[in-house]
mmCIF file of C-alpha atoms and ligand atoms in Angstrom:
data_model
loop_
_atom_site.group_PDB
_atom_site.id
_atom_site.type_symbol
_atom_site.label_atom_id
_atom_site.label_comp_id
_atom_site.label_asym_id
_atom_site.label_seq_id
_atom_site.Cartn_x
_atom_site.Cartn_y
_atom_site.Cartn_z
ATOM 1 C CA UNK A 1 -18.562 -3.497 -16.412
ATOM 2 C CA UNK A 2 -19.581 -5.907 -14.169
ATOM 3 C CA UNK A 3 -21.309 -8.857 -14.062
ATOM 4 C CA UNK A 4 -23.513 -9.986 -11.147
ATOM 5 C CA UNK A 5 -24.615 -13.346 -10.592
ATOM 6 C CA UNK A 6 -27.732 -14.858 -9.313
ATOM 7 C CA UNK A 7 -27.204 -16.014 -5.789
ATOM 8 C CA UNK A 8 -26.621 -19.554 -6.062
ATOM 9 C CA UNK A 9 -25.716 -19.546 -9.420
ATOM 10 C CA UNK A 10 -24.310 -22.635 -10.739
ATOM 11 C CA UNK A 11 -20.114 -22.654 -11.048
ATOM 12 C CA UNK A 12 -20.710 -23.923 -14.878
ATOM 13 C CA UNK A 13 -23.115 -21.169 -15.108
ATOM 14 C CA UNK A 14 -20.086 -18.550 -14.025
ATOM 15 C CA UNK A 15 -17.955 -20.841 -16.197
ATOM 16 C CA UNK A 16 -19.875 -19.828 -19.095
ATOM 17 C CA UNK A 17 -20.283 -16.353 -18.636
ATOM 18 C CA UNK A 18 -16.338 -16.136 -18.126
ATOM 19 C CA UNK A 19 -15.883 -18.223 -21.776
ATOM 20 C CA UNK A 20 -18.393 -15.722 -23.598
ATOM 21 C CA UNK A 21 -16.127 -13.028 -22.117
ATOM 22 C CA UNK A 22 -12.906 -14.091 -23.262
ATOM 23 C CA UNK A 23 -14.155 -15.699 -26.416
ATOM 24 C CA UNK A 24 -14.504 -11.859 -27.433
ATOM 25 C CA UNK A 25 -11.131 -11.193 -26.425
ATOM 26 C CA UNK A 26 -11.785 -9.178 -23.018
ATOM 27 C CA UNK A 27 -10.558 -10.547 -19.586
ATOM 28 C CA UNK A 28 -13.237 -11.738 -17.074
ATOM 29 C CA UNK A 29 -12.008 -11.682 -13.613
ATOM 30 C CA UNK A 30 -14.153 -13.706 -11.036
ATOM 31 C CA UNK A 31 -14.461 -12.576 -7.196
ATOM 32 C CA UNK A 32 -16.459 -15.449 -5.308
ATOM 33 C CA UNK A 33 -18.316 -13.611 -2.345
ATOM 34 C CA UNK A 34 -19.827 -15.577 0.637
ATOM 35 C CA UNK A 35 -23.118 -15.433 -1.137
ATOM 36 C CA UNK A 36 -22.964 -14.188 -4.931
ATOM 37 C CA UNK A 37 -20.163 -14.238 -7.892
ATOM 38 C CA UNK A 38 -19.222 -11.242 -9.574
ATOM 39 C CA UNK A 39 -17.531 -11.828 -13.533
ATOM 40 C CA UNK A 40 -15.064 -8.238 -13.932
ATOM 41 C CA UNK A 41 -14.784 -7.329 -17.354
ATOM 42 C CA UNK A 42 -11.881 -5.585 -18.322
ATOM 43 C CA UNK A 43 -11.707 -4.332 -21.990
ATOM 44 C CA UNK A 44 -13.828 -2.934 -24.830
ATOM 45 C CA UNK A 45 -17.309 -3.622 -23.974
ATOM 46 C CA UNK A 46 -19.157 -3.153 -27.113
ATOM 47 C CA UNK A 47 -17.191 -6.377 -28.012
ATOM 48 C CA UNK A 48 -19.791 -7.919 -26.167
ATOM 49 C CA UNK A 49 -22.753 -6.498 -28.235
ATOM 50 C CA UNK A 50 -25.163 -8.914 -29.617
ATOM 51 C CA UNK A 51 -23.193 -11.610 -27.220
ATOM 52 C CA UNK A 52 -26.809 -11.919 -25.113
ATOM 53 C CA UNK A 53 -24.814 -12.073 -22.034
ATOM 54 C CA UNK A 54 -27.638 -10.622 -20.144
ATOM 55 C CA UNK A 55 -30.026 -13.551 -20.387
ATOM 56 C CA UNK A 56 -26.923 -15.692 -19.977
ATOM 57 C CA UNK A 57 -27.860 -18.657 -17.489
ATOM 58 C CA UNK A 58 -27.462 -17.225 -13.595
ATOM 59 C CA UNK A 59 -27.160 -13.668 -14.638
ATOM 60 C CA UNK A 60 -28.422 -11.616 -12.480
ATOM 61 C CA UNK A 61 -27.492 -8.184 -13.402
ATOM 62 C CA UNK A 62 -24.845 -6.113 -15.134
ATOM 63 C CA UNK A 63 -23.663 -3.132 -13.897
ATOM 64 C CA UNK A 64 -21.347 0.108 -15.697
ATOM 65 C CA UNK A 65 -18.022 0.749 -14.151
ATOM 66 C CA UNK A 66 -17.312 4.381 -14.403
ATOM 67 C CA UNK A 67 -14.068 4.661 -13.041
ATOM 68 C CA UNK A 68 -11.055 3.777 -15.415
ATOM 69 C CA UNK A 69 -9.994 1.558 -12.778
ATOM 70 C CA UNK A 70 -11.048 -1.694 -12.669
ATOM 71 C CA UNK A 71 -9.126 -4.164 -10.709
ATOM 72 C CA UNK A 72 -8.887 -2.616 -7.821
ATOM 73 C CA UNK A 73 -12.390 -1.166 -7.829
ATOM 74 C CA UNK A 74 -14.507 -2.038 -5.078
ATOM 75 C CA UNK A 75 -17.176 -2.421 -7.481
ATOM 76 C CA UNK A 76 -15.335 -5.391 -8.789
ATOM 77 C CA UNK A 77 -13.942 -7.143 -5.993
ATOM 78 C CA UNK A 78 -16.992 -6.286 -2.995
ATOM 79 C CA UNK A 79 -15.200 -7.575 -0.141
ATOM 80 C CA UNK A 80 -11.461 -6.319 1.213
ATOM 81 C CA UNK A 81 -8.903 -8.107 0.778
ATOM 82 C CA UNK A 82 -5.970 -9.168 2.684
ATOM 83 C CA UNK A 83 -2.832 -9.008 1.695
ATOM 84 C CA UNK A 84 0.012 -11.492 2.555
ATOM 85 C CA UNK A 85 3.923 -10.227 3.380
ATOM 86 C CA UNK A 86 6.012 -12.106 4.562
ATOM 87 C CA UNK A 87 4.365 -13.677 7.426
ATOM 88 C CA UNK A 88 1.638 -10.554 7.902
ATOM 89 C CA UNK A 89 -1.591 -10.317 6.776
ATOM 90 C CA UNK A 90 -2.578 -6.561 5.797
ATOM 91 C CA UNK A 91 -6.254 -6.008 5.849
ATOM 92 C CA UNK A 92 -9.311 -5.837 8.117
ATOM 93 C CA UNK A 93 -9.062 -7.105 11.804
ATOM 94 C CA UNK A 94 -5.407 -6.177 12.083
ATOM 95 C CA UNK A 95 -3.824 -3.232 12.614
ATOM 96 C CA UNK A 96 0.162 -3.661 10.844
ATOM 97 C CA UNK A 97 2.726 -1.006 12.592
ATOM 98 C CA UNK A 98 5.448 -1.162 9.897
ATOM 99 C CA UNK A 99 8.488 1.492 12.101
ATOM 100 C CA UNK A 100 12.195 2.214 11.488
ATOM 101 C CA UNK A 101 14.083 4.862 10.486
ATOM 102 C CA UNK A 102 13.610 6.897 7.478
ATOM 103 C CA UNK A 103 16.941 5.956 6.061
ATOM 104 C CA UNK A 104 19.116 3.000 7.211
ATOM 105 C CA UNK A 105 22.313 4.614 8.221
ATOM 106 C CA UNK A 106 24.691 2.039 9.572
ATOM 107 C CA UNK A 107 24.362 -1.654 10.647
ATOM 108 C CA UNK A 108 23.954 -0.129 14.072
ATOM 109 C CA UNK A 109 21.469 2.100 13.768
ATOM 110 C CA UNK A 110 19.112 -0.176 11.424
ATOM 111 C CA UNK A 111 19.500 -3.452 14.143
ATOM 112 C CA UNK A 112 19.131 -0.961 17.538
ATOM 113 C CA UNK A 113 15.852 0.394 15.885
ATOM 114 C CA UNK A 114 14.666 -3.470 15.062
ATOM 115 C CA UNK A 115 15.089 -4.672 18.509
ATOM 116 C CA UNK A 116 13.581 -1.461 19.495
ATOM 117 C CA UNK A 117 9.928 -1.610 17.462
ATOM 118 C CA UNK A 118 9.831 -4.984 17.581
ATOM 119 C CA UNK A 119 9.986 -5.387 21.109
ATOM 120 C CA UNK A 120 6.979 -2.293 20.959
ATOM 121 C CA UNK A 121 4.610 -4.640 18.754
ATOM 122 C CA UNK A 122 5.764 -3.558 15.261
ATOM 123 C CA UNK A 123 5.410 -6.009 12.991
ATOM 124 C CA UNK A 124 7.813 -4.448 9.831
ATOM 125 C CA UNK A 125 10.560 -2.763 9.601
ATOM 126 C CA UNK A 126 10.874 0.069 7.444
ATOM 127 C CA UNK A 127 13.827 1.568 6.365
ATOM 128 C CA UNK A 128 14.928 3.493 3.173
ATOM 129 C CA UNK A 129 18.402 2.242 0.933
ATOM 130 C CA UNK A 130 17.340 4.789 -1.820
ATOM 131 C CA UNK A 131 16.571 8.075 -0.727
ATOM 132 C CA UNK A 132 14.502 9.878 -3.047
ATOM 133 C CA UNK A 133 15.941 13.771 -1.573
ATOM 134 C CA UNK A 134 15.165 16.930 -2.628
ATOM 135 C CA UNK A 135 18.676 18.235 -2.718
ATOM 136 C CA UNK A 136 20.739 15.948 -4.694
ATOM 137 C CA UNK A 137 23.564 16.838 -1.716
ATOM 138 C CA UNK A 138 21.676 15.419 0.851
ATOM 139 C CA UNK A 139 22.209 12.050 1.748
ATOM 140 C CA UNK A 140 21.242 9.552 -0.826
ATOM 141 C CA UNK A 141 21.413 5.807 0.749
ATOM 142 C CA UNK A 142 23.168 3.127 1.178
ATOM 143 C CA UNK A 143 21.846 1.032 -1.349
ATOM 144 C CA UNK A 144 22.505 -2.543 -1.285
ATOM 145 C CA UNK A 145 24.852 -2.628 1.759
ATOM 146 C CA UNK A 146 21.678 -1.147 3.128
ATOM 147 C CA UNK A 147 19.369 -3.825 2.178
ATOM 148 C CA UNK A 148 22.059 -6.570 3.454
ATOM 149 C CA UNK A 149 21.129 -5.066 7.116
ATOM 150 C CA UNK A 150 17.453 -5.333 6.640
ATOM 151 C CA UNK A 151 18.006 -9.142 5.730
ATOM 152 C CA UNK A 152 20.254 -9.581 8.915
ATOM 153 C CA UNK A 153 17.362 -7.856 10.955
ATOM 154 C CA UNK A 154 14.874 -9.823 9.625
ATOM 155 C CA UNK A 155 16.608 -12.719 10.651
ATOM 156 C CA UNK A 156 17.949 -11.517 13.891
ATOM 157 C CA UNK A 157 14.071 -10.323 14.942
ATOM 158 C CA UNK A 158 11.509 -12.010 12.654
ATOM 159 C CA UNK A 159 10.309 -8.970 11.494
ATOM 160 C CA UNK A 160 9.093 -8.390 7.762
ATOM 161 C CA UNK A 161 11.183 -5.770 6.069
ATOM 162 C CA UNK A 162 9.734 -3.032 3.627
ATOM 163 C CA UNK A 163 11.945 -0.772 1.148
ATOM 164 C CA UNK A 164 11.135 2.396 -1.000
ATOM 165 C CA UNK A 165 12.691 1.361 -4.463
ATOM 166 C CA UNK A 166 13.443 4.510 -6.843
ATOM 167 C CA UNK A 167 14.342 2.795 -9.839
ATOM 168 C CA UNK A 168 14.040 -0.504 -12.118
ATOM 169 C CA UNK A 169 18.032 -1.015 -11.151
ATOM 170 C CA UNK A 170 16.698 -0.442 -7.139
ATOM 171 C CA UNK A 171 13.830 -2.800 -7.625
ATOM 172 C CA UNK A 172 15.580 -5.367 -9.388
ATOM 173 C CA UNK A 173 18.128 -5.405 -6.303
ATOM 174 C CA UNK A 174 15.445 -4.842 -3.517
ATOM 175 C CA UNK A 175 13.438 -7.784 -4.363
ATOM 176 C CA UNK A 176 15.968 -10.118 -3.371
ATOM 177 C CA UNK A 177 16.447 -9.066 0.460
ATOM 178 C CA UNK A 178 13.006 -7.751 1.404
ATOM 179 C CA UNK A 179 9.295 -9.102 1.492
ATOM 180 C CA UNK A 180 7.869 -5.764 0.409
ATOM 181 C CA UNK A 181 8.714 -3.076 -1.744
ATOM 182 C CA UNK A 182 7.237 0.571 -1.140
ATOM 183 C CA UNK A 183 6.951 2.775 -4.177
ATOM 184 C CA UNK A 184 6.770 6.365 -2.396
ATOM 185 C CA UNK A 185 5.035 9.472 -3.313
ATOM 186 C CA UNK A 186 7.399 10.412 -5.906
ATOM 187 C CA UNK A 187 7.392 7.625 -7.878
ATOM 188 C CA UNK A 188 3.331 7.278 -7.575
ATOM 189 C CA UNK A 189 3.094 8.002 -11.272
ATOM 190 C CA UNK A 190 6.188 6.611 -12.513
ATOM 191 C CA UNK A 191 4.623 4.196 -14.948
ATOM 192 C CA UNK A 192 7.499 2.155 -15.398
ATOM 193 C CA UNK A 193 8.386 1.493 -12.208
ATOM 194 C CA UNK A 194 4.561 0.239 -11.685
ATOM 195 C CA UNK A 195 4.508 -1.455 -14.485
ATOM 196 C CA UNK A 196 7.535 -3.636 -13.174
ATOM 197 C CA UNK A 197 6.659 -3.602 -9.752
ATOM 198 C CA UNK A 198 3.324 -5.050 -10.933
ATOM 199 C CA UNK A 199 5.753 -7.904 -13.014
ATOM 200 C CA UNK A 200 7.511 -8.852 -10.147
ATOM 201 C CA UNK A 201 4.803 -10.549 -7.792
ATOM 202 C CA UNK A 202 5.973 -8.982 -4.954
ATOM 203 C CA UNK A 203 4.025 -7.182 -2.526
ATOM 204 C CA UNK A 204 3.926 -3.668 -3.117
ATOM 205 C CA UNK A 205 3.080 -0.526 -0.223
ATOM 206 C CA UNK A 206 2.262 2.089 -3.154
ATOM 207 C CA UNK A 207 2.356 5.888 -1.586
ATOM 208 C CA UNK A 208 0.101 8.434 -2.679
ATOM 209 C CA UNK A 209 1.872 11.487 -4.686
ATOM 210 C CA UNK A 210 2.155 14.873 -3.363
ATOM 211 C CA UNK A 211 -0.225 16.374 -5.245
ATOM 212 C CA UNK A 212 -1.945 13.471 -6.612
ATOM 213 C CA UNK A 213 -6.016 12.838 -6.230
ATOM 214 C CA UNK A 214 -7.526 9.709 -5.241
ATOM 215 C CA UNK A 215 -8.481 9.059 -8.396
ATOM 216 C CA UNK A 216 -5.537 8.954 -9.718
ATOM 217 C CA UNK A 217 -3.718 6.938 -7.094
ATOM 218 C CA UNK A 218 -5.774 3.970 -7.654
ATOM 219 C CA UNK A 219 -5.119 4.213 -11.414
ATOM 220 C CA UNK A 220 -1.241 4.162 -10.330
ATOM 221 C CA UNK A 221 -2.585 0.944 -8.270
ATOM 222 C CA UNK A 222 -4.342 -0.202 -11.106
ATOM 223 C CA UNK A 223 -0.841 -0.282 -13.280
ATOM 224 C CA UNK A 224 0.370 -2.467 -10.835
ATOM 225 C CA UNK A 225 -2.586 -4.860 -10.840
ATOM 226 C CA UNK A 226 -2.607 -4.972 -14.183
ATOM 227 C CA UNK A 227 0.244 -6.523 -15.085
ATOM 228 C CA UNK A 228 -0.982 -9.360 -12.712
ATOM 229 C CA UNK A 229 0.329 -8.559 -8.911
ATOM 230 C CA UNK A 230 -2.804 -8.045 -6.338
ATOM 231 C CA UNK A 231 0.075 -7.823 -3.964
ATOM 232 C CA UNK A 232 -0.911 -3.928 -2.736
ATOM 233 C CA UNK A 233 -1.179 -1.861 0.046
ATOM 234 C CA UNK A 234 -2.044 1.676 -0.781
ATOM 235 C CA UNK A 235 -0.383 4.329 1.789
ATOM 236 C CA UNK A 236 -2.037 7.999 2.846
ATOM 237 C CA UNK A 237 1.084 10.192 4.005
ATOM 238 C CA UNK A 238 -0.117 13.522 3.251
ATOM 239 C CA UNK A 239 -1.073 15.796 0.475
ATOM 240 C CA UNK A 240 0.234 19.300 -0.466
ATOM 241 C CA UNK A 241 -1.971 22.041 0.664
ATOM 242 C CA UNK A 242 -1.947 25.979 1.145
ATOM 243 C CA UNK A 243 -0.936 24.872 5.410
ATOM 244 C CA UNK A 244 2.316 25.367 6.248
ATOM 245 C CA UNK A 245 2.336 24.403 9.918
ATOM 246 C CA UNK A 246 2.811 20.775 8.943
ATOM 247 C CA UNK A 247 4.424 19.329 6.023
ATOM 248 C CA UNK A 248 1.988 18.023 4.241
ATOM 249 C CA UNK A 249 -1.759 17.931 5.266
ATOM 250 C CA UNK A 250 -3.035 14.458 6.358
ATOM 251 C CA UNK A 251 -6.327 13.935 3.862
ATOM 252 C CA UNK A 252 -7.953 11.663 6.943
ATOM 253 C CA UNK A 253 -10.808 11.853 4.669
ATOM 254 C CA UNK A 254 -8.939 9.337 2.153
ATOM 255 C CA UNK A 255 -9.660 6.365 4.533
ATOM 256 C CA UNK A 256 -13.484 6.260 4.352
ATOM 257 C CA UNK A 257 -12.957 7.391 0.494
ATOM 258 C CA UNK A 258 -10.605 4.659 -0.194
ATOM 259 C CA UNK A 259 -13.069 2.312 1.189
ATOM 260 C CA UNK A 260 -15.522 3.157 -0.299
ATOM 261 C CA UNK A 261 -13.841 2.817 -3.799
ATOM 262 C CA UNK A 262 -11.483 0.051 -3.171
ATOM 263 C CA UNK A 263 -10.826 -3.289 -2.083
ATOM 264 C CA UNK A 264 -6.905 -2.482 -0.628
ATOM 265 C CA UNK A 265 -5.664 -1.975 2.669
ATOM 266 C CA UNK A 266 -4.981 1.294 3.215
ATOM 267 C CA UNK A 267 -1.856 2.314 5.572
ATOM 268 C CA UNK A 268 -1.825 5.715 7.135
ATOM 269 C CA UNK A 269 1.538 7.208 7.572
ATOM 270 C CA UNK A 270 1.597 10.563 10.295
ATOM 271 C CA UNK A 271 5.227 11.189 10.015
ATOM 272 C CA UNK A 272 5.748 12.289 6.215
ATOM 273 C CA UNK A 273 2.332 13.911 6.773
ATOM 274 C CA UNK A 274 2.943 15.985 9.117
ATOM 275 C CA UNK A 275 6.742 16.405 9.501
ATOM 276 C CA UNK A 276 6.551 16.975 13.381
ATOM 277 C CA UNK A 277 7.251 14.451 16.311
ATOM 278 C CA UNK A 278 4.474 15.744 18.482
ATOM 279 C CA UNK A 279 1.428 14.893 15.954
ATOM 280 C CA UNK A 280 1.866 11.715 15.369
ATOM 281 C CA UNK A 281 0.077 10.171 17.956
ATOM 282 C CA UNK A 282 -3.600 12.142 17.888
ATOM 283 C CA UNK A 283 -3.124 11.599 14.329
ATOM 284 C CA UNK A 284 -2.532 7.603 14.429
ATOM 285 C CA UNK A 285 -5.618 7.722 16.995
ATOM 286 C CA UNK A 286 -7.878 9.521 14.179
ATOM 287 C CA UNK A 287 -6.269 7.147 11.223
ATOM 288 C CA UNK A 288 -7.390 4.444 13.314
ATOM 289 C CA UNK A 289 -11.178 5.571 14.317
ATOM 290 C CA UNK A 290 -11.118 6.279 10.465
ATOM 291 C CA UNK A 291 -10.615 2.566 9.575
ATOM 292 C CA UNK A 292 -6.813 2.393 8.466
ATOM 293 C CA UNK A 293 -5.458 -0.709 8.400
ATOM 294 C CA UNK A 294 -2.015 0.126 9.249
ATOM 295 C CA UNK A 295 -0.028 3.009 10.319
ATOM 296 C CA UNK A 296 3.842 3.480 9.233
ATOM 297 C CA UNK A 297 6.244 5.548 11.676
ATOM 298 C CA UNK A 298 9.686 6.643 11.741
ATOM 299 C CA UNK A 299 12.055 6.183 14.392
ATOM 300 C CA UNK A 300 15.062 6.522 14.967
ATOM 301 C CA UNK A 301 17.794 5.892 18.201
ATOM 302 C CA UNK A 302 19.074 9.549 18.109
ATOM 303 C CA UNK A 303 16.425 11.797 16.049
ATOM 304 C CA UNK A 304 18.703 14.635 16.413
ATOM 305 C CA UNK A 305 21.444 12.918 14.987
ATOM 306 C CA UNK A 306 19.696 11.485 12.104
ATOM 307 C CA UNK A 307 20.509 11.991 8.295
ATOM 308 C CA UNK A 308 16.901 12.907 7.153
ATOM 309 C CA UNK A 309 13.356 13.463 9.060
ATOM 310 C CA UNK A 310 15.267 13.718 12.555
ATOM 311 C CA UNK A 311 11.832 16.254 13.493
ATOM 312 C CA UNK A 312 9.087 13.298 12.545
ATOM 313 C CA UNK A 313 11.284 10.320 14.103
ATOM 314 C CA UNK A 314 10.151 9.056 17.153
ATOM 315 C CA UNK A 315 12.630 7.794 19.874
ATOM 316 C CA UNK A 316 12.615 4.609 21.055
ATOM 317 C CA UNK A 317 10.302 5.278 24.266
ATOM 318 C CA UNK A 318 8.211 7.856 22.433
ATOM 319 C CA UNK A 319 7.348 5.050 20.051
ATOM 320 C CA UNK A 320 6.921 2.432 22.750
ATOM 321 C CA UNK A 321 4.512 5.191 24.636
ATOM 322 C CA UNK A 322 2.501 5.386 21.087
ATOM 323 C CA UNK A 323 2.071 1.945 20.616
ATOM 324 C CA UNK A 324 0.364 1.606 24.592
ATOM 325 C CA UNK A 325 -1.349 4.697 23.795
ATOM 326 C CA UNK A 326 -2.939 3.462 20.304
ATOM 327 C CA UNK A 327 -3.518 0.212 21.632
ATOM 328 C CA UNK A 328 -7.174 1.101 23.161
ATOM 329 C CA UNK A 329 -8.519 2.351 19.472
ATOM 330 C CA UNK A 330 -7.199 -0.332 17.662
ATOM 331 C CA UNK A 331 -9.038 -2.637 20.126
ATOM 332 C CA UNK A 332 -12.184 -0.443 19.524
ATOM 333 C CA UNK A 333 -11.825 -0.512 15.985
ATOM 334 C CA UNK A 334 -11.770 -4.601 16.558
ATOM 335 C CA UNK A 335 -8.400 -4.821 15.050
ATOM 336 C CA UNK A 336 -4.812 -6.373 16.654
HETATM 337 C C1 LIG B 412 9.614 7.381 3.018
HETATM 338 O O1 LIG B 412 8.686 6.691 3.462
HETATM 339 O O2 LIG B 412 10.794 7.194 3.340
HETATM 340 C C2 LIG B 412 9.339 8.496 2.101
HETATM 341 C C3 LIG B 412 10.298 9.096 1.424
HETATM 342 O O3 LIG B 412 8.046 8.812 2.058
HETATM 343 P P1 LIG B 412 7.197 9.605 0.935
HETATM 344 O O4 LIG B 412 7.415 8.898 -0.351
HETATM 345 O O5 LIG B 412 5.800 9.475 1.463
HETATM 346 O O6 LIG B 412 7.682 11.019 0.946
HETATM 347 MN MN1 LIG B 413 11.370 9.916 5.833
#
């Protein structure tokens, strides 16, 4: 539940209202909006029976939470927030292009491609060190070595670096060479993982599974929030569906929803969604007009050559002809 202040309400009114709470051994969590507080409770609410909190001092209301999550409920936390990386800021007004390759590959490949999308106006670079494949004979990652080239490009470009991490061994390595960690599609349930990701502090770009509802996605953000880290960036790339021409099927309709439920930035990603080069750009467009904050895109130098998703990777003037080309909606959208 939640617990809305009067306008104006006093701060040793919300003070008080936050000491009932925990006296009863639940967790208040405050979110200060421009014009009224709202006290989160988090825990077994019939603790609070007989606690009078209602007539409490600058008590406006209280309102029933449905959904089992809490944290990252809209409901609970009113206005969106904005998550720090590195030096970005994910959230409204901006528009984050996070591009690279789907796996890093060499030291060559991974620093070409950083030059590449930086000089295009992305702001990350992505890259993958653990590959999560579907054939255990494809091409698995380089693993650290990997993440030693995303520090060097970082540091030769500026750019902020994001890595998929697979495992607590992947995360506990990742953390020290990048200034996000993505948990993909996958792992979107793999409590564990979330549950450590969530222990870490680190900012966290948490995909949505391939067959998972939006329900349950932000309970797999929810683990992470939990265990103290606000640090997240949800990411749409696609859900399984009976269509076969593509992938995955974008669910567009996950950006209004996810507004509409949550507080979290919300990247869209077209290439895992739709597995093909030439819908990636109407498909940023409508992710944009839809009110993503972000968009994620692979590229790669030689997408014929490359060791997984050559067909989604952009080339290096194909993604510098998206970003002049999705430039106009993001400006419409008032983000940059
Ligand atoms: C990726 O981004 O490299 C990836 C594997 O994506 P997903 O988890 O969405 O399949
Ligand atoms: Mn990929």
């Amino acid at each position: 539940m939640i617990i809305i202040m009067k306008p104006g309400a006093s701060e040793e009114a919300v003070q008080k209202v936050s000491d009932l709470i925990r006296s009863r051994g639940l967790q208040a969590h405050l979110s200060k909006g421009a014009e009224v507080t709202i006290v989160g409770v988090v825990g077994d609410k019939t603790r609070l029976q007989g606690s009078n909190i209602e007539i409490s001092e600058g008590v406006d209301k209280i309102v029933n939470v449905t959904e089992s999550y809490k944290l990252v409920n809209k409901k609970f936390h009113p206005e969106d927030s904005v998550i720090t990386a590195g030096t970005a800021s994910i959230g409204p007004g901006t528009l984050t292009v996070m591009a690279g390759p789907c796996a890093i590959e060499s030291h060559d490949q991974l620093l070409q491609c950083a030059y590449a999308v930086k000089k295009a106006g992305a702001t990350f670079l992505r890259g993958g060190a653990y590959k999560p494949r579907t054939s255990p004979y494809s091409f698995q990652g380089l693993e650290e070595e990997g993440l030693k080239y995303m520090k060097e490009a970082r540091e030769a470009t500026g750019l902020n670096v994001i890595c998929e991490v697979t495992s607590l061994r992947a995360l506990e390595t990742a953390v020290k060479y990048v200034d996000m960690i993505q948990i993909g599609a996958r792992n979107m349930q793999n409590f564990e993982l979330l549950k450590e990701a969530g222990r870490s502090g680190v900012p966290v770009m948490l995909k949505r599974g391939l067959a998972a509802t939006i329900d349950e996605w932000l309970n797999a953000a929810e683990y992470i929030i939990s265990e103290g880290n606000p640090n997240i960036v949800l990411c749409e790339r696609g859900i399984r569906t009976y269509e076969t021409a593509t992938r995955n099927t974008l669910d567009i309709s996950a950006v209004p929803v996810i507004r509409a439920k949550s507080h979290l930035p919300l990247i869209v990603d077209p290439s895992h969604a739709t597995g093909v080069r030439a819908y990636i750009e109407p498909l940023s467009k409508a992710a944009i007009a839809a009110g993503a904050d972000g968009l994620m895109i692979e590229v790669h130098p030689c997408p014929a050559c490359a060791l997984s998703d050559g067909p989604q990777s952009l080339t290096f003037e194909q993604f510098d002809d998206l970003m002049a080309h999705i430039r106009p909606y993001a400006e419409l959208a008032g983000r940059s």
